[in-house]
Structures are given as structure tokens and as C-alpha cells.
Tab-separated table of C-alpha atoms in Angstrom:
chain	number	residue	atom	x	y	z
R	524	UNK	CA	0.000	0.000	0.000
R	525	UNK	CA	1.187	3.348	-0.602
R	526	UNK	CA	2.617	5.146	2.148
R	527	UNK	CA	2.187	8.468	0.828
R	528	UNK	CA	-0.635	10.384	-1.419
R	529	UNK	CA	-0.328	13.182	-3.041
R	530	UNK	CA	-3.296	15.361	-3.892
R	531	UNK	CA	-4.437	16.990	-6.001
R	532	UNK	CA	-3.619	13.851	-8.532
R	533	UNK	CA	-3.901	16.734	-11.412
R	534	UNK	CA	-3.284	20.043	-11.388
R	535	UNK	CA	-3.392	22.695	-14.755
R	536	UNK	CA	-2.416	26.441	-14.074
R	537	UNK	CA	-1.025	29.036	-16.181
R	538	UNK	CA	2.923	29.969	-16.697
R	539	UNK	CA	3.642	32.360	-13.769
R	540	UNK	CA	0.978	31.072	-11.499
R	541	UNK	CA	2.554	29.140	-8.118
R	542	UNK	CA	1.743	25.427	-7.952
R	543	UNK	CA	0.782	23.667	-4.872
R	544	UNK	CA	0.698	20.259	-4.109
R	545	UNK	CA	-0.238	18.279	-0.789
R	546	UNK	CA	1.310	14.753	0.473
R	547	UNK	CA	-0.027	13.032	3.326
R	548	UNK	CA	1.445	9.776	5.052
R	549	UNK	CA	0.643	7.180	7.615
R	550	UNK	CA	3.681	6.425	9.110
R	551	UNK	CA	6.527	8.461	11.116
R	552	UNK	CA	8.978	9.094	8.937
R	553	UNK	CA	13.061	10.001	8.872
R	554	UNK	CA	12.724	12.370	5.889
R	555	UNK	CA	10.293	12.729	3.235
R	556	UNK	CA	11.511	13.994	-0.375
R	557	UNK	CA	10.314	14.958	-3.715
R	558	UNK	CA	10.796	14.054	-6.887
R	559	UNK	CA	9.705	15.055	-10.157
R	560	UNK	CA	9.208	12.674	-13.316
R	561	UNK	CA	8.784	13.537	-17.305
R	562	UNK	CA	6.325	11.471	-18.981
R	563	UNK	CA	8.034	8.062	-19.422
R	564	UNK	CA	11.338	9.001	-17.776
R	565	UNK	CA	13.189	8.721	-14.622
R	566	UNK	CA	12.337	10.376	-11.690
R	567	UNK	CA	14.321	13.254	-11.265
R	568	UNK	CA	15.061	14.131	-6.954
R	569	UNK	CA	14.018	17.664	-5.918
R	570	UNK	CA	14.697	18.323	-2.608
R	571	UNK	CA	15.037	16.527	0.875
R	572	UNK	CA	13.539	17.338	4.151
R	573	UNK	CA	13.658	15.868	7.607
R	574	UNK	CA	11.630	14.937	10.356
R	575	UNK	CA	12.736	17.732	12.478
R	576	UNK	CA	13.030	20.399	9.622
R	577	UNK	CA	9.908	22.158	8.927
R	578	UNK	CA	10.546	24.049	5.991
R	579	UNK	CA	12.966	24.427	3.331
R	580	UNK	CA	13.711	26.280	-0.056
R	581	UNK	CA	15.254	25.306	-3.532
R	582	UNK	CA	15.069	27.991	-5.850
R	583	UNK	CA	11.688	28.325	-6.729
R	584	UNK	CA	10.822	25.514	-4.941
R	585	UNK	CA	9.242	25.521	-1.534
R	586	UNK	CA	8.478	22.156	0.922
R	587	UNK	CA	7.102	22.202	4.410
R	588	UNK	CA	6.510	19.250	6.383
R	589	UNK	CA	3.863	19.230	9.314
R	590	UNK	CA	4.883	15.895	11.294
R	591	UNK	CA	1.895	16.580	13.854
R	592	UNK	CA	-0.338	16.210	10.701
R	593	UNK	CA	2.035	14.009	9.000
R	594	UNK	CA	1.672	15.956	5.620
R	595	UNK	CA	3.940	17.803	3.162
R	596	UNK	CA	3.698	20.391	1.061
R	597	UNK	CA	5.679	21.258	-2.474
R	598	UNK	CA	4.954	24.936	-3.832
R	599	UNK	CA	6.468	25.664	-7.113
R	600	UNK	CA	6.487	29.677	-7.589
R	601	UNK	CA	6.709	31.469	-11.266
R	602	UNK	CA	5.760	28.171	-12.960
R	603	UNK	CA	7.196	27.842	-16.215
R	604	UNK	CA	5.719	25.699	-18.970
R	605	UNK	CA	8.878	23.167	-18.257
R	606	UNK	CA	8.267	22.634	-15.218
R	607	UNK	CA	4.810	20.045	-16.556
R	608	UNK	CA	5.379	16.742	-15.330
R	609	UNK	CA	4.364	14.595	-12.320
R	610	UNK	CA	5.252	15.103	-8.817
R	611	UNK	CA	6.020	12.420	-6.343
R	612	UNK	CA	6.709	12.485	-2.665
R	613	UNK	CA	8.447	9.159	-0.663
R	614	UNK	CA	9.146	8.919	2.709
R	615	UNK	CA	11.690	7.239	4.660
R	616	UNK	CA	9.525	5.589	7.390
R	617	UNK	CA	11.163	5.818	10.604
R	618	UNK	CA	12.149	2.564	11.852
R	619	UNK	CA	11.792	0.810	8.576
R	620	UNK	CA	13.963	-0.876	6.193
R	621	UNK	CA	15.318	2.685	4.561
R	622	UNK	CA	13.609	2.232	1.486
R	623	UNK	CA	11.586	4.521	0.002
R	624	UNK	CA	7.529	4.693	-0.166
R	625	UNK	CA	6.133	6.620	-3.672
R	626	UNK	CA	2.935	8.163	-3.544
R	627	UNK	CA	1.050	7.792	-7.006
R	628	UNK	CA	1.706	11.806	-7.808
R	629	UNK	CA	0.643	14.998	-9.203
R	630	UNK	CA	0.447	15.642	-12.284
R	631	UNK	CA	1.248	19.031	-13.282
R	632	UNK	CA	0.375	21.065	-16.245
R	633	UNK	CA	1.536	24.782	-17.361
R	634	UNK	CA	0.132	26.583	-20.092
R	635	UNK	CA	1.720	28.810	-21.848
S	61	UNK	CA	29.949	11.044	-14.255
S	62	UNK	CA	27.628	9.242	-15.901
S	63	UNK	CA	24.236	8.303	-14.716
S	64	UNK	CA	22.465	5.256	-14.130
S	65	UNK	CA	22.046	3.350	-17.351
S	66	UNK	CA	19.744	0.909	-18.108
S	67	UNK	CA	19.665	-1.431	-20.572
S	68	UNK	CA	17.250	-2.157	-22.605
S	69	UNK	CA	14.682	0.806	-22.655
S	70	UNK	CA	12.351	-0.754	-24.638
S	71	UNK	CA	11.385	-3.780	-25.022
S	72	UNK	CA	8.296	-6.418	-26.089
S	73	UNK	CA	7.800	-9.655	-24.709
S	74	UNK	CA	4.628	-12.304	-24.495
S	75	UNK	CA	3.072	-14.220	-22.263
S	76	UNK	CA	4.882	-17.185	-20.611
S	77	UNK	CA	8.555	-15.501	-21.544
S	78	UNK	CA	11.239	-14.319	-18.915
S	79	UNK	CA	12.878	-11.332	-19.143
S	80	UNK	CA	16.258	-9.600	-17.435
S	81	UNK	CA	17.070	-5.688	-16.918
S	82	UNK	CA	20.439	-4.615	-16.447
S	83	UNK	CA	20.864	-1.562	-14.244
S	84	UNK	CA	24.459	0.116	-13.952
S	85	UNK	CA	25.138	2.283	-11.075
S	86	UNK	CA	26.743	5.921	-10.541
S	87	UNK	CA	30.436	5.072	-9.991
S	88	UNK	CA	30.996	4.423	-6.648
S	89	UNK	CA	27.177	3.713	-5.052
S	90	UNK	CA	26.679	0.585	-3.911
S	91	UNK	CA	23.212	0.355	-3.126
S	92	UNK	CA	20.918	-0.570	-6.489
S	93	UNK	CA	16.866	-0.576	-6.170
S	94	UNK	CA	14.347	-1.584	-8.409
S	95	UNK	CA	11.120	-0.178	-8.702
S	96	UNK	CA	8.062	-1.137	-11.074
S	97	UNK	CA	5.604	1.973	-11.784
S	98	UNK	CA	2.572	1.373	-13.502
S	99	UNK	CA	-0.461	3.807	-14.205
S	100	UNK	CA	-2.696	2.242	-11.572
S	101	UNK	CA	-0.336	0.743	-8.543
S	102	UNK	CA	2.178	4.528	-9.079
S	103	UNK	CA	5.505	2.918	-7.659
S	104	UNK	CA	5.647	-0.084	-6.285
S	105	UNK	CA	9.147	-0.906	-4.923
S	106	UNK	CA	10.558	-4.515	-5.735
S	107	UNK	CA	14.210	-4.624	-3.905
S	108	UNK	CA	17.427	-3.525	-3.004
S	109	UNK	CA	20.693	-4.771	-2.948
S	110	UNK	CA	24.056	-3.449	-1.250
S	111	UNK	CA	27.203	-5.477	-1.806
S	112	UNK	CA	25.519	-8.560	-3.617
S	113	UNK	CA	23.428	-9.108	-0.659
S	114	UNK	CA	19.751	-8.183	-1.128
S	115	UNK	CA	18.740	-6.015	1.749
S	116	UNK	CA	15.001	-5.415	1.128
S	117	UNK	CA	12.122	-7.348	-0.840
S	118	UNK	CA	8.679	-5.604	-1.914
S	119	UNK	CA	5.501	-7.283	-2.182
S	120	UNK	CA	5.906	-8.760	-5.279
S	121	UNK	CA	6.056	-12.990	-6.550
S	122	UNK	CA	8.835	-15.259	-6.911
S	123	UNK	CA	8.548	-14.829	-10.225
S	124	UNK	CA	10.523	-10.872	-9.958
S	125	UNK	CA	14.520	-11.766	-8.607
S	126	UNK	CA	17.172	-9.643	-8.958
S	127	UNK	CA	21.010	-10.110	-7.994
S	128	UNK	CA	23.415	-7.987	-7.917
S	129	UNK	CA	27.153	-8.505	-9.022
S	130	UNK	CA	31.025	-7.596	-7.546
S	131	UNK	CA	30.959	-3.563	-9.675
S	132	UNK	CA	27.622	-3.203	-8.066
S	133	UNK	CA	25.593	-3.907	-11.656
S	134	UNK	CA	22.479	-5.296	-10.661
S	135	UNK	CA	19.796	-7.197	-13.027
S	136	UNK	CA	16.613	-8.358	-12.055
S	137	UNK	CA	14.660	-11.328	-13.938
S	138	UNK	CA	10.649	-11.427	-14.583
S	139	UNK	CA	10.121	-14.699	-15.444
S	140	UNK	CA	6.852	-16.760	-16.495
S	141	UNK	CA	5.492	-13.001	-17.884
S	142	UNK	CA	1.745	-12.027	-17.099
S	143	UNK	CA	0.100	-9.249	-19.139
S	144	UNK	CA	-0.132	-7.537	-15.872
S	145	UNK	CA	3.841	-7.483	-15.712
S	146	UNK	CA	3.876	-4.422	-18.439
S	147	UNK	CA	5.385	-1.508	-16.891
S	148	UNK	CA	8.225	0.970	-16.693
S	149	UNK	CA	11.040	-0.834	-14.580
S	150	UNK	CA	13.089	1.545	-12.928
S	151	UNK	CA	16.875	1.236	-11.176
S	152	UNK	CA	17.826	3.361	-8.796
S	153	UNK	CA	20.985	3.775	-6.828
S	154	UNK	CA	22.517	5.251	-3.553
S	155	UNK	CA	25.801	5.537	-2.372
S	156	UNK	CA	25.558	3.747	0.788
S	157	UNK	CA	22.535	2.242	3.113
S	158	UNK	CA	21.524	4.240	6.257
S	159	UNK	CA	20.124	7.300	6.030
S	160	UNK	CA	17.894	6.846	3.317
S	161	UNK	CA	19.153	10.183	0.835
S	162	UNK	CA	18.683	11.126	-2.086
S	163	UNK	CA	18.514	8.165	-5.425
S	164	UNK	CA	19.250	8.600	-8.219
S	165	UNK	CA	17.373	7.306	-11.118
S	166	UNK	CA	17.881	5.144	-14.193
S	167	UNK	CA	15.872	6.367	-17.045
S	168	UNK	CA	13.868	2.954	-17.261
S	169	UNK	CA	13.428	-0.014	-19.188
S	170	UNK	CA	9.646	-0.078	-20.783
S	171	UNK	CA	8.807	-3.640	-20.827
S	172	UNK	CA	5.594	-4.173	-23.339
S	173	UNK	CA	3.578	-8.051	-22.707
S	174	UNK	CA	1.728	-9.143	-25.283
């Protein structure tokens, strides 16, 4: 079963316009990343926060990570028409055996 | 430094056949995992291996095996192929175990059952 879920599972906004998406998990976790995936290729790793990290910033990209509410969330500012693809969060669950758990994603699409 | 490369990318099999992906690591990570994303399951993680040793097995049948070798080049074997094996297989490594960082990703092999 999937540890994490991202929502929304689709997402369509205009270049320039900030994209949000949401991950929630079950588990306690060591760190929970992102990733980001063009249509049939790898996935492509983002950024990396941990459990006792609350936010964090890459460029135009913004995570938080609420461990009381055991979400996440990934805010892409000035979106750009490259930046369509699909969105995945995976946690390290704390206490586990250190692999990672994929939620099924966002897909994101900017128009130009 | 080169990426993780897998071999092949595409590929068509049927029913009944076997099939093996090769995966080749970053230079210098050790730790290879295997991953099987399809459009309904998302990413469903299959196993891991760090110095020929598999450390972690998904929820997946007999039929999915993997090994790894001495350079850290890992394949992994479907065999006895079901329609619902199609999929984008993906390799992954890691320098070490522990701290579960950052992997990096093979571009995938697309395997196609007819």
C-alpha cells in the first residue's frame, strides 16, 4: 500500500501562477523527499527534508513538512511551462527498512 | 559522471517468456533498487541490494529476482510473464545504506507483454 498520497492527482495552471501540491502519510517518517518525473522518464530528486526540519527552499521551490499532521507540502512559484510533469513524494519511514515509499503523484500542467 | 544506465529501454515480450534488466550504477554507489511503476499501482518498490546481498524485498512474486554482481551492476529477472507485468522498470541507486538520501534514477526499461 502506498505510504504516501499526493493530492491533487492533477493540477493545470497558467505559466507564472505558483503550484501547490499536498502529500499526506501514515507512518513516522526520517525524511520525506520529492521528486519530479517527465512522462516516461526517470524520476528526477528535488529536494530533501527531515523529520525535524519544517521548511525548506530550492530555488523556486518551496516544501514544508507538518509531522503533527504528517503531511507535506511542495509549492512551485513562477511556474514555467517546463516545469509540466508529475510530482512524487516518498518517505523514509522511521524505523523501517530505509527504502523509500512513492505516492502515485501529481500531475502538473503549465500553459503557456 | 555518468548516470544510471539501463539497458534495454524498450522492449516487447509475451506471455509465458522471462525477461532480465540490467541496471548500472553511478560510480561508486553501492546500493541498487528496483522499482516497477505502472499507471494504476504509481511505484511499487521490488528490492534492493548493497554489496551482492539483497537487503530489502517488496511485495511482489517469486517470479521478480534480482542479484546484484562484484561492480555493483544489478539485473533483475521477470520470469513466467503475465500481461499484468507491463510496466516501466526503474533502477535506482545510492551511495551507501543508512540514512535513506537522495537516489538517483535510471531512465527505465519499458517492458511491453503481449
Amino acid at each position: 500500500s502506498q505510504q504516501g498520497e499526493e493530492d491533487p492527482q492533477a493540477l493545470s495552471i497558467q505559466e507564472g501562477e505558483n503550484a501547490t501540491m499536498n502529500c499526506s502519510y501514515k507512518t513516522s517518517i526520517n525524511n520525506l523527499q520529492w521528486y519530479r518525473q517527465n512522462s516516461g522518464r526517470g524520476l528526477v530528486h528535488l529536494i530533501l527534508i527531515r523529520s525535524n526540519e519544517r521548511e525548506k527552499h530550492s530555488g523556486r521551490l518551496r516544501v514544508t513538512l507538518d509531522t503533527s499532521k504528517k503531511s507535506s507540502s511542495l509549492l512551485i512559484t513562477a511556474s514555467r511551462a517546463a516545469d509540466t510533469a508529475s510530482y512524487f513524494c516518498a518517505t523514509d519511514i522511521l524505523g523501517g527498512s530505509e527504502k523509500l515509499v512513492f505516492g502515485k503523484g501529481t500531475k502538473l500542467t503549465v500553459n503557456p | 559522471k555518468a548516470g544510471v544506465t539501463q539497458t534495454p529501454r524498450y522492449l516487447i515480450k509475451t506471455r509465458g517468456q522471462q525477461v532480465t534488466l540490467s541496471c548500472s550504477p553511478i560510480s561508486g554507489h553501492r546500493s541498487v533498487s528496483w522499482y516497477q511503476q505502472t499507471p494504476g499501482q504509481g511505484l511499487q518498490f521490488l528490492f534492493e541490494y548493497f554489496s551482492e546481498t539483497q537487503r530489502n524485498k517488496g511485495n511482489f512474486p517469486g517470479r521478480f529476482s534480482g542479484r546484484q554482481f562484484s561492480n555493483s551492476r544489478s539485473e533483475m529477472n521477470v520470469s513466467t510473464l503475465e500481461l499484468g507485468d507491463s510496466a516501466l522498470y526503474l533502477c535506482a541507486s545510492r551511495p551507501v545504506l543508512g540514512d535513506a538520501g537522495e537516489l538517483f534514477f535510471g531512465e527505465g526499461s519499458r517492458l511491453t507483454v503481449l
